[in-house]
């Protein structure tokens, strides 16, 4: 049995429309095609970093950093953060956010589709996961080598409950079986 852990938290806010007017960060409109949702609550972002157990020696892989609210907290705690972002507008925003700060040297941004790319080495994964890549991302992380210590993944509640469902539960499914066979799964935040 693998020693890595897969911990899940329900996602915070979802974008409903194709483009949501007035919903954004400094004028950036969030796009439904990327399943964008942004973590805004600083207490929540700090709680995620705390529950992840980020160490000063860790290389953290962040999937979908968006505008960088969680990224900035991860940069304060980790040795290095590798952020994978698909939206070029968010890449630019994240670069602007760290430009000229001590965090700039600790951040590596990769632009592209995380499902299609080869993942670099990392100790810990943190993701505010778009719904449409939830299942492929879980399976990609479960098959990733070398093994990493833990993944703290935020999903829609329904998906998170299927991921951690025990045998006999109506939500128990192939996803539950495979994730629990290869990792310790737990629900850490509501």
Tab-separated table of C-alpha atoms in Angstrom:
chain	number	residue	atom	x	y	z
A	1	UNK	CA	0.000	0.000	0.000
A	2	UNK	CA	1.263	3.490	-0.863
A	3	UNK	CA	2.319	5.815	1.907
A	4	UNK	CA	1.146	9.019	0.292
A	5	UNK	CA	-2.051	10.665	1.430
A	6	UNK	CA	-4.851	12.119	-0.616
A	7	UNK	CA	-6.869	14.599	1.372
A	8	UNK	CA	-9.868	16.426	0.012
A	9	UNK	CA	-11.783	19.561	0.757
A	10	UNK	CA	-14.929	20.793	-0.905
A	11	UNK	CA	-14.456	23.690	-3.344
A	12	UNK	CA	-15.570	27.123	-2.224
A	13	UNK	CA	-17.256	29.022	-5.023
A	14	UNK	CA	-18.067	28.046	-8.580
A	15	UNK	CA	-18.585	30.185	-11.656
A	16	UNK	CA	-22.012	29.516	-13.177
A	17	UNK	CA	-22.023	31.588	-16.390
A	18	UNK	CA	-19.705	31.421	-19.382
A	19	UNK	CA	-18.278	34.812	-18.412
A	20	UNK	CA	-19.336	36.381	-15.164
A	21	UNK	CA	-19.409	40.173	-15.380
A	22	UNK	CA	-18.073	41.902	-12.304
A	23	UNK	CA	-16.808	38.644	-10.859
A	24	UNK	CA	-13.081	38.636	-10.997
A	25	UNK	CA	-9.797	39.820	-9.646
A	26	UNK	CA	-8.721	43.286	-10.753
A	27	UNK	CA	-10.973	43.120	-13.830
A	28	UNK	CA	-10.231	39.523	-14.855
A	29	UNK	CA	-13.365	37.635	-15.877
A	30	UNK	CA	-13.443	33.973	-14.919
A	31	UNK	CA	-14.133	31.496	-17.710
A	32	UNK	CA	-16.446	28.492	-17.418
A	33	UNK	CA	-14.409	26.553	-19.994
A	34	UNK	CA	-11.546	26.433	-17.464
A	35	UNK	CA	-13.876	25.709	-14.523
A	36	UNK	CA	-12.375	28.675	-12.690
A	37	UNK	CA	-13.168	29.380	-9.067
A	38	UNK	CA	-11.004	31.558	-6.871
A	39	UNK	CA	-10.206	31.183	-3.183
A	40	UNK	CA	-10.792	34.584	-1.606
A	41	UNK	CA	-10.997	33.883	2.128
A	42	UNK	CA	-7.541	34.386	3.724
A	43	UNK	CA	-8.492	32.215	6.705
A	44	UNK	CA	-9.370	29.360	4.359
A	45	UNK	CA	-6.135	29.665	2.383
A	46	UNK	CA	-4.112	29.667	5.609
A	47	UNK	CA	-6.085	26.674	6.881
A	48	UNK	CA	-5.270	24.756	3.690
A	49	UNK	CA	-1.549	25.500	4.075
A	50	UNK	CA	-1.677	24.476	7.748
A	51	UNK	CA	-3.531	21.218	7.045
A	52	UNK	CA	-1.116	20.438	4.206
A	53	UNK	CA	1.759	20.479	6.679
A	54	UNK	CA	3.996	22.453	4.332
A	55	UNK	CA	7.638	22.396	5.465
A	56	UNK	CA	10.345	24.922	4.638
A	57	UNK	CA	12.150	22.203	2.646
A	58	UNK	CA	9.124	21.249	0.502
A	59	UNK	CA	8.661	21.619	-3.225
A	60	UNK	CA	4.915	22.186	-3.639
A	61	UNK	CA	3.024	21.551	-6.864
A	62	UNK	CA	0.000	23.846	-7.095
A	63	UNK	CA	-2.521	23.056	-9.793
A	64	UNK	CA	-4.710	25.947	-10.884
A	65	UNK	CA	-3.211	28.840	-8.913
A	66	UNK	CA	-5.547	31.379	-10.505
A	67	UNK	CA	-4.795	34.851	-9.143
A	68	UNK	CA	-2.392	33.500	-6.539
A	69	UNK	CA	-4.179	33.857	-3.206
A	70	UNK	CA	-3.205	30.351	-2.092
A	71	UNK	CA	0.116	30.560	-3.960
A	72	UNK	CA	1.279	33.495	-1.837
A	73	UNK	CA	0.601	31.551	1.379
A	74	UNK	CA	2.394	28.488	-0.017
A	75	UNK	CA	5.403	30.635	-0.987
A	76	UNK	CA	5.669	31.876	2.605
A	77	UNK	CA	5.915	28.303	3.894
A	78	UNK	CA	7.663	26.252	1.179
A	79	UNK	CA	11.123	26.104	-0.349
A	80	UNK	CA	9.640	26.281	-3.869
A	81	UNK	CA	6.214	26.349	-5.517
A	82	UNK	CA	5.650	25.012	-9.022
A	83	UNK	CA	2.337	26.399	-10.256
A	84	UNK	CA	0.583	24.885	-13.273
A	85	UNK	CA	-2.005	27.187	-14.846
A	86	UNK	CA	-3.869	26.759	-18.126
A	87	UNK	CA	-5.206	30.327	-18.529
A	88	UNK	CA	-2.540	32.703	-19.908
A	89	UNK	CA	-4.317	35.675	-18.286
A	90	UNK	CA	-3.923	34.096	-14.857
A	91	UNK	CA	-0.259	33.298	-15.580
A	92	UNK	CA	0.352	36.997	-16.273
A	93	UNK	CA	-1.552	38.008	-13.139
A	94	UNK	CA	0.448	35.589	-10.999
A	95	UNK	CA	3.742	36.832	-12.478
A	96	UNK	CA	2.719	40.426	-11.710
A	97	UNK	CA	1.772	39.485	-8.177
A	98	UNK	CA	5.205	38.090	-7.269
A	99	UNK	CA	7.301	40.445	-9.393
A	100	UNK	CA	9.843	42.327	-7.311
A	101	UNK	CA	9.129	40.316	-4.147
A	102	UNK	CA	11.381	37.786	-2.382
A	103	UNK	CA	8.887	35.118	-3.489
A	104	UNK	CA	9.688	35.648	-7.170
A	105	UNK	CA	12.738	33.338	-7.041
A	106	UNK	CA	10.753	30.605	-5.258
A	107	UNK	CA	7.968	30.425	-7.867
A	108	UNK	CA	8.091	28.478	-11.124
A	109	UNK	CA	5.039	28.838	-13.375
A	110	UNK	CA	4.212	26.235	-16.015
A	111	UNK	CA	1.486	27.116	-18.486
A	112	UNK	CA	-0.542	24.264	-19.915
A	113	UNK	CA	-2.930	21.407	-19.316
A	114	UNK	CA	-1.838	19.500	-16.207
A	115	UNK	CA	-3.488	16.312	-17.485
A	116	UNK	CA	-1.392	16.335	-20.681
A	117	UNK	CA	1.970	17.330	-19.205
A	118	UNK	CA	4.615	15.332	-17.427
A	119	UNK	CA	4.686	16.417	-13.811
A	120	UNK	CA	7.951	17.574	-12.261
A	121	UNK	CA	9.295	16.275	-8.940
A	122	UNK	CA	7.363	17.553	-5.895
A	123	UNK	CA	6.853	16.689	-2.231
A	124	UNK	CA	3.318	17.960	-1.836
A	125	UNK	CA	0.454	18.786	-4.210
A	126	UNK	CA	-2.210	21.418	-3.545
A	127	UNK	CA	-5.032	21.954	-6.019
A	128	UNK	CA	-8.182	24.042	-6.196
A	129	UNK	CA	-9.455	21.625	-8.815
A	130	UNK	CA	-11.713	22.529	-11.749
A	131	UNK	CA	-14.629	20.054	-11.783
A	132	UNK	CA	-14.047	18.788	-15.324
A	133	UNK	CA	-10.551	17.457	-14.488
A	134	UNK	CA	-11.279	16.074	-10.999
A	135	UNK	CA	-11.253	12.371	-11.866
A	136	UNK	CA	-8.399	12.476	-14.423
A	137	UNK	CA	-6.296	14.496	-11.961
A	138	UNK	CA	-6.821	12.003	-9.125
A	139	UNK	CA	-5.789	9.088	-11.347
A	140	UNK	CA	-2.790	11.026	-12.709
A	141	UNK	CA	-1.584	11.796	-9.177
A	142	UNK	CA	-2.144	8.224	-7.992
A	143	UNK	CA	0.064	6.907	-10.805
A	144	UNK	CA	2.762	9.605	-10.450
A	145	UNK	CA	6.284	8.473	-9.622
A	146	UNK	CA	8.328	9.179	-7.616
A	147	UNK	CA	5.799	9.099	-4.798
A	148	UNK	CA	4.966	12.355	-3.061
A	149	UNK	CA	4.061	12.845	0.598
A	150	UNK	CA	0.495	14.113	0.253
A	151	UNK	CA	-2.023	15.855	-1.977
A	152	UNK	CA	-4.502	18.355	-0.605
A	153	UNK	CA	-7.212	18.628	-3.245
A	154	UNK	CA	-10.332	20.797	-3.229
A	155	UNK	CA	-13.305	19.367	-5.117
A	156	UNK	CA	-17.025	19.877	-5.451
A	157	UNK	CA	-18.691	18.242	-2.464
A	158	UNK	CA	-20.299	15.408	-4.447
A	159	UNK	CA	-16.962	14.337	-5.925
A	160	UNK	CA	-15.152	14.609	-2.588
A	161	UNK	CA	-17.755	12.414	-0.892
A	162	UNK	CA	-17.379	9.718	-3.581
A	163	UNK	CA	-13.600	9.835	-3.180
A	164	UNK	CA	-13.728	9.092	0.558
A	165	UNK	CA	-16.836	6.862	0.624
A	166	UNK	CA	-16.352	3.658	2.660
A	167	UNK	CA	-17.323	0.199	1.346
A	168	UNK	CA	-21.084	-0.340	1.577
A	169	UNK	CA	-21.854	3.376	1.240
A	170	UNK	CA	-24.167	4.221	-1.698
A	171	UNK	CA	-21.447	6.579	-3.015
A	172	UNK	CA	-18.769	3.849	-3.005
A	173	UNK	CA	-17.543	3.424	-6.598
A	174	UNK	CA	-14.515	2.693	-8.785
A	175	UNK	CA	-13.034	6.066	-7.800
A	176	UNK	CA	-13.369	5.187	-4.086
A	177	UNK	CA	-11.807	1.751	-4.565
A	178	UNK	CA	-8.811	2.935	-6.589
A	179	UNK	CA	-8.033	6.007	-4.523
A	180	UNK	CA	-8.306	4.119	-1.216
A	181	UNK	CA	-6.250	1.209	-2.563
A	182	UNK	CA	-3.359	3.497	-3.528
A	183	UNK	CA	-3.566	6.230	-0.876
A	184	UNK	CA	-5.028	7.159	2.483
A	185	UNK	CA	-7.995	9.426	1.734
A	186	UNK	CA	-9.690	11.742	4.187
A	187	UNK	CA	-12.054	14.684	4.159
A	188	UNK	CA	-10.323	17.569	5.941
A	189	UNK	CA	-12.440	20.691	5.324
A	190	UNK	CA	-16.098	21.364	4.763
